[in-house]
Structure formats: C-alpha cells, structure tokens
PDB file of C-alpha atoms in Angstrom:
ATOM      1  CA  LEU A  18     -19.167  -0.245  21.638  1.00 47.00           C
ATOM      2  CA  GLY A  19     -20.128  -1.753  25.551  1.00 60.00           C
ATOM      3  CA  ARG A  20     -21.061  -5.024  24.598  1.00 64.00           C
ATOM      4  CA  LEU A  21     -19.845  -8.077  26.362  1.00 64.00           C
ATOM      5  CA  LEU A  22     -18.914 -10.703  23.968  1.00 64.00           C
ATOM      6  CA  ASN A  23     -18.073 -14.278  25.382  1.00 64.00           C
ATOM      7  CA  HIS A  24     -17.401 -17.319  22.939  1.00 62.00           C
ATOM      8  CA  ASN A  25     -20.706 -18.927  22.824  1.00 67.00           C
ATOM      9  CA  ASN A  26     -21.877 -15.799  21.757  1.00 67.00           C
ATOM     10  CA  GLU A  27     -24.436 -16.473  24.549  1.00 76.00           C
ATOM     11  CA  LEU A  28     -27.233 -12.803  25.626  1.00 81.00           C
ATOM     12  CA  GLU A  29     -27.473 -14.074  29.083  1.00 85.00           C
ATOM     13  CA  PRO A  30     -24.015 -12.513  30.493  1.00 86.00           C
ATOM     14  CA  GLU A  31     -25.298  -8.831  28.074  1.00 87.00           C
ATOM     15  CA  LEU A  32     -29.029  -9.167  29.356  1.00 90.00           C
ATOM     16  CA  HIS A  33     -27.862 -10.070  33.044  1.00 92.00           C
ATOM     17  CA  ARG A  34     -25.200  -6.737  31.996  1.00 92.00           C
ATOM     18  CA  ARG A  35     -27.970  -4.563  30.478  1.00 93.00           C
ATOM     19  CA  ARG A  36     -30.585  -5.560  33.874  1.00 94.00           C
ATOM     20  CA  ARG A  37     -28.272  -3.948  36.266  1.00 95.00           C
ATOM     21  CA  ALA A  38     -27.890  -1.378  33.980  1.00 95.00           C
ATOM     22  CA  ALA A  39     -31.412   0.285  34.078  1.00 96.00           C
ATOM     23  CA  TRP A  40     -31.860  -1.027  38.165  1.00 96.00           C
ATOM     24  CA  ALA A  41     -28.475   1.361  38.552  1.00 96.00           C
ATOM     25  CA  ALA A  42     -30.275   4.395  36.246  1.00 96.00           C
ATOM     26  CA  PHE A  43     -33.027   4.004  38.376  1.00 96.00           C
ATOM     27  CA  ASN A  44     -31.647   4.198  41.183  1.00 95.00           C
ATOM     28  CA  ASN A  45     -30.057   7.442  40.172  1.00 95.00           C
ATOM     29  CA  ILE A  46     -33.730   8.666  39.175  1.00 94.00           C
ATOM     30  CA  LYS A  47     -35.694   7.108  42.688  1.00 93.00           C
ATOM     31  CA  ASN A  48     -35.919  10.533  44.412  1.00 93.00           C
ATOM     32  CA  THR A  49     -36.582  12.481  41.530  1.00 92.00           C
ATOM     33  CA  THR A  50     -39.324  10.203  40.546  1.00 91.00           C
ATOM     34  CA  ASP A  51     -40.650   9.938  44.316  1.00 90.00           C
ATOM     35  CA  ALA A  52     -40.806  13.690  44.643  1.00 91.00           C
ATOM     36  CA  LEU A  53     -42.778  14.107  41.041  1.00 89.00           C
ATOM     37  CA  SER A  54     -46.919  14.243  40.684  1.00 86.00           C
ATOM     38  CA  CYS A  55     -47.591  14.033  37.735  1.00 90.00           C
ATOM     39  CA  PRO A  56     -47.218  10.217  36.650  1.00 89.00           C
ATOM     40  CA  ARG A  57     -46.644  11.651  32.340  1.00 93.00           C
ATOM     41  CA  ILE A  58     -43.809  13.579  33.104  1.00 93.00           C
ATOM     42  CA  ARG A  59     -42.197  10.109  35.736  1.00 93.00           C
ATOM     43  CA  ALA A  60     -42.650   8.270  32.822  1.00 94.00           C
ATOM     44  CA  GLN A  61     -41.078  10.554  30.379  1.00 95.00           C
ATOM     45  CA  LEU A  62     -38.280  10.678  32.923  1.00 95.00           C
ATOM     46  CA  PHE A  63     -38.134   6.920  33.147  1.00 95.00           C
ATOM     47  CA  ASP A  64     -38.457   6.185  29.201  1.00 95.00           C
ATOM     48  CA  SER A  65     -35.672   8.197  28.569  1.00 96.00           C
ATOM     49  CA  ILE A  66     -33.319   7.278  30.798  1.00 95.00           C
ATOM     50  CA  VAL A  67     -34.169   3.788  31.985  1.00 96.00           C
ATOM     51  CA  LEU A  68     -35.575   2.049  29.124  1.00 96.00           C
ATOM     52  CA  PRO A  69     -31.810   3.111  27.263  1.00 95.00           C
ATOM     53  CA  ALA A  70     -29.895   1.267  29.735  1.00 95.00           C
ATOM     54  CA  LEU A  71     -32.056  -1.563  29.816  1.00 94.00           C
ATOM     55  CA  THR A  72     -32.386  -1.518  25.769  1.00 93.00           C
ATOM     56  CA  TYR A  73     -29.243  -0.833  24.622  1.00 92.00           C
ATOM     57  CA  GLY A  74     -28.292  -2.895  22.220  1.00 87.00           C
ATOM     58  CA  SER A  75     -30.891  -4.880  21.363  1.00 87.00           C
ATOM     59  CA  GLU A  76     -30.875  -4.334  17.794  1.00 86.00           C
ATOM     60  CA  VAL A  77     -28.613  -6.473  17.546  1.00 83.00           C
ATOM     61  CA  TRP A  78     -30.029  -9.689  19.562  1.00 84.00           C
ATOM     62  CA  THR A  79     -31.819 -12.803  19.146  1.00 82.00           C
ATOM     63  CA  PHE A  80     -34.819 -12.326  20.611  1.00 79.00           C
ATOM     64  CA  THR A  81     -36.267 -15.285  21.504  1.00 82.00           C
ATOM     65  CA  GLN A  82     -38.917 -16.345  24.617  1.00 86.00           C
ATOM     66  CA  ALA A  83     -36.765 -16.766  27.182  1.00 88.00           C
ATOM     67  CA  LEU A  84     -35.068 -13.202  26.462  1.00 88.00           C
ATOM     68  CA  SER A  85     -38.254 -11.700  26.277  1.00 90.00           C
ATOM     69  CA  GLU A  86     -39.825 -13.208  29.328  1.00 94.00           C
ATOM     70  CA  ARG A  87     -36.534 -11.373  31.067  1.00 94.00           C
ATOM     71  CA  VAL A  88     -36.963  -8.679  29.960  1.00 94.00           C
ATOM     72  CA  ARG A  89     -40.476  -7.639  30.422  1.00 94.00           C
ATOM     73  CA  VAL A  90     -39.980  -9.287  33.902  1.00 95.00           C
ATOM     74  CA  THR A  91     -37.541  -7.097  34.172  1.00 95.00           C
ATOM     75  CA  HIS A  92     -39.152  -3.911  33.549  1.00 96.00           C
ATOM     76  CA  ALA A  93     -42.514  -4.711  35.309  1.00 95.00           C
ATOM     77  CA  ALA A  94     -40.023  -4.942  38.656  1.00 95.00           C
ATOM     78  CA  LEU A  95     -39.257  -1.725  37.027  1.00 96.00           C
ATOM     79  CA  GLU A  96     -42.534  -0.101  36.620  1.00 94.00           C
ATOM     80  CA  ARG A  97     -43.738  -2.165  39.687  1.00 94.00           C
ATOM     81  CA  ARG A  98     -41.057   0.103  42.089  1.00 94.00           C
ATOM     82  CA  LEU A  99     -41.403   3.507  40.232  1.00 93.00           C
ATOM     83  CA  VAL A 100     -45.430   3.070  40.882  1.00 91.00           C
ATOM     84  CA  GLY A 101     -45.086   2.146  44.024  1.00 90.00           C
ATOM     85  CA  ILE A 102     -46.221  -1.065  44.691  1.00 90.00           C
ATOM     86  CA  SER A 103     -44.296  -4.636  45.598  1.00 92.00           C
ATOM     87  CA  LEU A 104     -44.670  -7.711  44.371  1.00 91.00           C
ATOM     88  CA  SER A 105     -46.628  -8.980  47.551  1.00 92.00           C
ATOM     89  CA  GLU A 106     -49.128  -6.358  47.400  1.00 92.00           C
ATOM     90  CA  GLN A 107     -49.821  -6.830  43.590  1.00 90.00           C
ATOM     91  CA  ARG A 108     -51.093 -10.447  44.081  1.00 92.00           C
ATOM     92  CA  GLN A 109     -52.598  -9.703  47.463  1.00 93.00           C
ATOM     93  CA  ARG A 110     -54.246  -6.665  44.695  1.00 93.00           C
ATOM     94  CA  ASN A 111     -54.959  -9.119  41.797  1.00 93.00           C
ATOM     95  CA  LEU A 112     -53.411  -6.390  39.547  1.00 91.00           C
ATOM     96  CA  HIS A 113     -52.206  -7.331  36.005  1.00 92.00           C
ATOM     97  CA  ARG A 114     -49.509  -6.295  34.410  1.00 89.00           C
ATOM     98  CA  GLU A 115     -51.685  -3.969  32.108  1.00 90.00           C
ATOM     99  CA  ASP A 116     -53.071  -2.314  35.573  1.00 91.00           C
ATOM    100  CA  ILE A 117     -49.290  -1.089  36.738  1.00 90.00           C
ATOM    101  CA  ARG A 118     -48.662   0.304  32.757  1.00 91.00           C
ATOM    102  CA  ALA A 119     -51.725   2.322  33.162  1.00 91.00           C
ATOM    103  CA  GLN A 120     -50.952   3.449  36.662  1.00 90.00           C
ATOM    104  CA  SER A 121     -46.837   4.105  35.182  1.00 90.00           C
ATOM    105  CA  GLU A 122     -47.858   4.909  31.774  1.00 92.00           C
ATOM    106  CA  VAL A 123     -44.029   3.463  30.565  1.00 94.00           C
ATOM    107  CA  ARG A 124     -43.794   2.284  27.429  1.00 93.00           C
ATOM    108  CA  ASP A 125     -43.459  -1.311  26.351  1.00 93.00           C
ATOM    109  CA  PRO A 126     -39.805  -2.886  26.283  1.00 94.00           C
ATOM    110  CA  LEU A 127     -40.649  -5.273  23.909  1.00 91.00           C
ATOM    111  CA  LEU A 128     -42.023  -2.943  21.506  1.00 90.00           C
ATOM    112  CA  VAL A 129     -38.638  -0.079  21.870  1.00 92.00           C
ATOM    113  CA  ILE A 130     -36.576  -2.717  21.359  1.00 90.00           C
ATOM    114  CA  LYS A 131     -38.353  -4.196  17.881  1.00 88.00           C
ATOM    115  CA  LYS A 132     -38.620  -1.257  16.651  1.00 89.00           C
ATOM    116  CA  LYS A 133     -34.871  -0.710  17.369  1.00 90.00           C
ATOM    117  CA  LYS A 134     -34.404  -3.924  16.007  1.00 88.00           C
ATOM    118  CA  LEU A 135     -36.763  -3.241  12.526  1.00 88.00           C
ATOM    119  CA  GLY A 136     -34.648   0.280  11.783  1.00 89.00           C
ATOM    120  CA  TRP A 137     -31.376  -1.389  12.024  1.00 88.00           C
ATOM    121  CA  ALA A 138     -32.431  -4.676   9.275  1.00 85.00           C
ATOM    122  CA  GLY A 139     -33.695  -1.694   7.508  1.00 87.00           C
ATOM    123  CA  HIS A 140     -30.482   0.717   7.304  1.00 87.00           C
ATOM    124  CA  ILE A 141     -28.108  -2.784   7.266  1.00 85.00           C
ATOM    125  CA  MET A 142     -30.508  -3.446   4.038  1.00 84.00           C
ATOM    126  CA  ARG A 143     -29.716  -0.372   2.193  1.00 85.00           C
ATOM    127  CA  ARG A 144     -25.686  -0.029   2.963  1.00 82.00           C
ATOM    128  CA  ASN A 145     -24.198  -1.385  -0.432  1.00 81.00           C
ATOM    129  CA  ASP A 146     -20.972   0.158   0.254  1.00 82.00           C
ATOM    130  CA  GLY A 147     -19.820  -3.393   0.967  1.00 76.00           C
ATOM    131  CA  ARG A 148     -18.868  -3.026   4.666  1.00 74.00           C
ATOM    132  CA  TRP A 149     -19.185  -6.431   7.584  1.00 73.00           C
ATOM    133  CA  THR A 150     -22.673  -5.942   9.185  1.00 74.00           C
ATOM    134  CA  ARG A 151     -24.323  -7.016   5.663  1.00 72.00           C
ATOM    135  CA  LEU A 152     -22.184  -9.153   4.150  1.00 72.00           C
ATOM    136  CA  VAL A 153     -22.366 -11.127   7.433  1.00 73.00           C
ATOM    137  CA  GLN A 154     -26.122 -10.837   7.236  1.00 71.00           C
ATOM    138  CA  GLU A 155     -26.087 -12.509   3.901  1.00 70.00           C
ATOM    139  CA  TRP A 156     -23.077 -14.613   4.654  1.00 71.00           C
ATOM    140  CA  TYR A 157     -23.785 -18.658   4.231  1.00 72.00           C
ATOM    141  CA  PRO A 158     -21.165 -20.926   4.788  1.00 73.00           C
ATOM    142  CA  ILE A 159     -21.095 -23.119   2.630  1.00 80.00           C
ATOM    143  CA  GLY A 160     -19.448 -27.410   2.688  1.00 79.00           C
ATOM    144  CA  GLU A 161     -19.744 -27.009   6.254  1.00 78.00           C
ATOM    145  CA  LYS A 162     -21.621 -29.465   8.112  1.00 80.00           C
ATOM    146  CA  ARG A 163     -24.504 -28.823  10.388  1.00 77.00           C
ATOM    147  CA  PRO A 164     -24.515 -30.575  14.341  1.00 79.00           C
ATOM    148  CA  VAL A 165     -27.600 -32.476  14.752  1.00 86.00           C
ATOM    149  CA  GLY A 166     -30.517 -31.326  16.392  1.00 86.00           C
ATOM    150  CA  ARG A 167     -32.054 -27.818  15.268  1.00 82.00           C
ATOM    151  CA  PRO A 168     -29.666 -25.237  14.494  1.00 78.00           C
ATOM    152  CA  ARG A 169     -29.827 -21.983  17.643  1.00 78.00           C
ATOM    153  CA  MET A 170     -32.002 -18.915  16.273  1.00 78.00           C
ATOM    154  CA  ARG A 171     -30.180 -16.600  14.429  1.00 77.00           C
ATOM    155  CA  TRP A 172     -30.941 -13.032  13.625  1.00 78.00           C
ATOM    156  CA  SER A 173     -32.527 -13.146  10.757  1.00 77.00           C
ATOM    157  CA  ASP A 174     -34.462 -15.582  12.020  1.00 78.00           C
ATOM    158  CA  SER A 175     -36.360 -13.670  14.766  1.00 77.00           C
ATOM    159  CA  LEU A 176     -36.492 -10.388  12.876  1.00 77.00           C
ATOM    160  CA  LYS A 177     -38.589 -12.600  10.298  1.00 76.00           C
ATOM    161  CA  GLU A 178     -40.645 -14.268  12.865  1.00 74.00           C
ATOM    162  CA  GLN A 179     -41.291 -10.873  14.452  1.00 72.00           C
ATOM    163  CA  ILE A 180     -42.674  -9.725  11.129  1.00 71.00           C
ATOM    164  CA  SER A 181     -44.541 -12.842   9.547  1.00 64.00           C
ATOM    165  CA  LEU A 182     -46.338 -12.215  13.825  1.00 49.00           C
ATOM    166  CA  PHE A 183     -47.481  -8.513  12.542  1.00 54.00           C
ATOM    167  CA  ASP A 184     -47.105  -8.500   9.106  1.00 49.00           C
ATOM    168  CA  GLY A 185     -49.507  -9.722   7.532  1.00 56.00           C
ATOM    169  CA  ASN A 186     -49.540  -7.952   4.058  1.00 55.00           C
ATOM    170  CA  HIS A 187     -46.076  -8.533   2.784  1.00 48.00           C
ATOM    171  CA  LEU A 188     -45.573 -12.451   4.145  1.00 51.00           C
ATOM    172  CA  LYS A 189     -44.907 -12.804   0.025  1.00 59.00           C
ATOM    173  CA  THR A 190     -41.766 -10.605   0.228  1.00 69.00           C
ATOM    174  CA  HIS A 191     -38.719 -11.108   1.707  1.00 74.00           C
ATOM    175  CA  TRP A 192     -38.170  -8.250   4.892  1.00 76.00           C
ATOM    176  CA  SER A 193     -34.651  -7.580   3.317  1.00 78.00           C
ATOM    177  CA  THR A 194     -36.906  -6.609   0.054  1.00 80.00           C
ATOM    178  CA  ILE A 195     -39.144  -4.593   1.633  1.00 82.00           C
ATOM    179  CA  ALA A 196     -36.317  -3.388   4.229  1.00 82.00           C
ATOM    180  CA  LYS A 197     -34.076  -1.677   0.000  1.00 86.00           C
ATOM    181  CA  ASP A 198     -37.105   0.917   0.307  1.00 87.00           C
ATOM    182  CA  ARG A 199     -36.921   3.049   3.267  1.00 90.00           C
ATOM    183  CA  MET A 200     -40.416   4.315   2.250  1.00 91.00           C
ATOM    184  CA  ALA A 201     -41.931   0.791   2.354  1.00 87.00           C
ATOM    185  CA  TRP A 202     -40.030  -0.278   5.494  1.00 86.00           C
ATOM    186  CA  LYS A 203     -41.342   2.967   8.114  1.00 89.00           C
ATOM    187  CA  ALA A 204     -44.278   2.128   6.531  1.00 86.00           C
ATOM    188  CA  VAL A 205     -44.496  -1.656   7.983  1.00 81.00           C
ATOM    189  CA  ILE A 206     -42.424  -0.424  11.730  1.00 82.00           C
ATOM    190  CA  ARG A 207     -45.395   2.687  11.959  1.00 83.00           C
ATOM    191  CA  ASP A 208     -47.625   0.164  10.477  1.00 77.00           C
ATOM    192  CA  HIS A 209     -47.111  -2.340  13.017  1.00 72.00           C
ATOM    193  CA  ILE A 210     -45.177  -1.238  16.168  1.00 75.00           C
ATOM    194  CA  ARG A 211     -47.282   1.138  17.970  1.00 64.00           C
TER     195      ARG A 211
END
C-alpha cells in the first residue's frame, strides 16, 4: 500500500518519503491557499490534502521522540508557509508554535497520528479470524537470545507508552484487553485524543 520497507526496519526512509509527499501536496494547493482569505477554509484544505500525505501509514509506525520531533518540525514548516511567515520572521517576531497554530487553525499532526494508531490497535485486537496482523502483534520469540543493550521499541511498546501518558483510569488493565471492547476503546480515544 505504498509503505517503503527496508531490511533494518528503519522508519527514516519512510518518513523522508512522507515529508516529500506532504511538501508536494502543499505545493499543489499553494496557489489556492494563497487566494483564500478565510483561514478556516484554508485550514480545512490543508488538513484534507497535506496532512494525510504526511501521516499516511502512520498507524503502524513505532513512534519515538525523534520521529515525533521530525514530524512536528516538518508540519511547523508547512504551517509557516501556509500563513506566509518565514522561520527568520517567526524568530524576529518571537512567535511560538502555538501562535502560528492559532493563525493557521490546522490540526496537530501528532494527535492525528495517535488517533489513527489507537484506532488501528482496536481494529487489530477485535479481529478473531487468525490474520497475521493479530498473530504478529501477540507473537513472542521463544528460545531466541536477545542481543546486548536496550531492545528497540516495538509498536506495542509505543502504543502502551501513549496510553499510559494519557490514561490514568485504565492503567491496571492492559491496552489490548480494553481494545477488544469497541465502545470502551472509543471512549479511551475520545477522552484522551482531542
């Protein structure tokens, strides 16, 4: 479905592709956004064309601090371009990201990614038809010796970290148990991703 795979399972090449796709999508609508005077319509256009190009396939990304910062930096540059402010002008006027977000009225890409990831996790955990997505999620290698050092963050680890950051009520229950109940999982998403 368009995801760039590599032997080391690194997300950097895929993120680079997503960033290029977002800039290409933005450049396609730049003349239209410049002609629009209503910031709300401009933000809707940006959120419906550029944001999906940036976040495509992010449901399966293992989200680290470095990855989230790269997405945030790319989105901030796109946002500045949308409102017509350069980075030097932003620094000169002492504007923060929140100030530009208030001007642009676009959605936060990290919240969009978290919502997509939580939705995908619930979808996987409710499957009972033996598909490989569920089997791989629950698979644990037996008899394999772990290499020295800290293990790389897995998809479920980053998901558990996201939920523990947001959810104080469900810490005693594993995320996969909550995700099996569609209504409870939707409540977790609704309450903690705004």
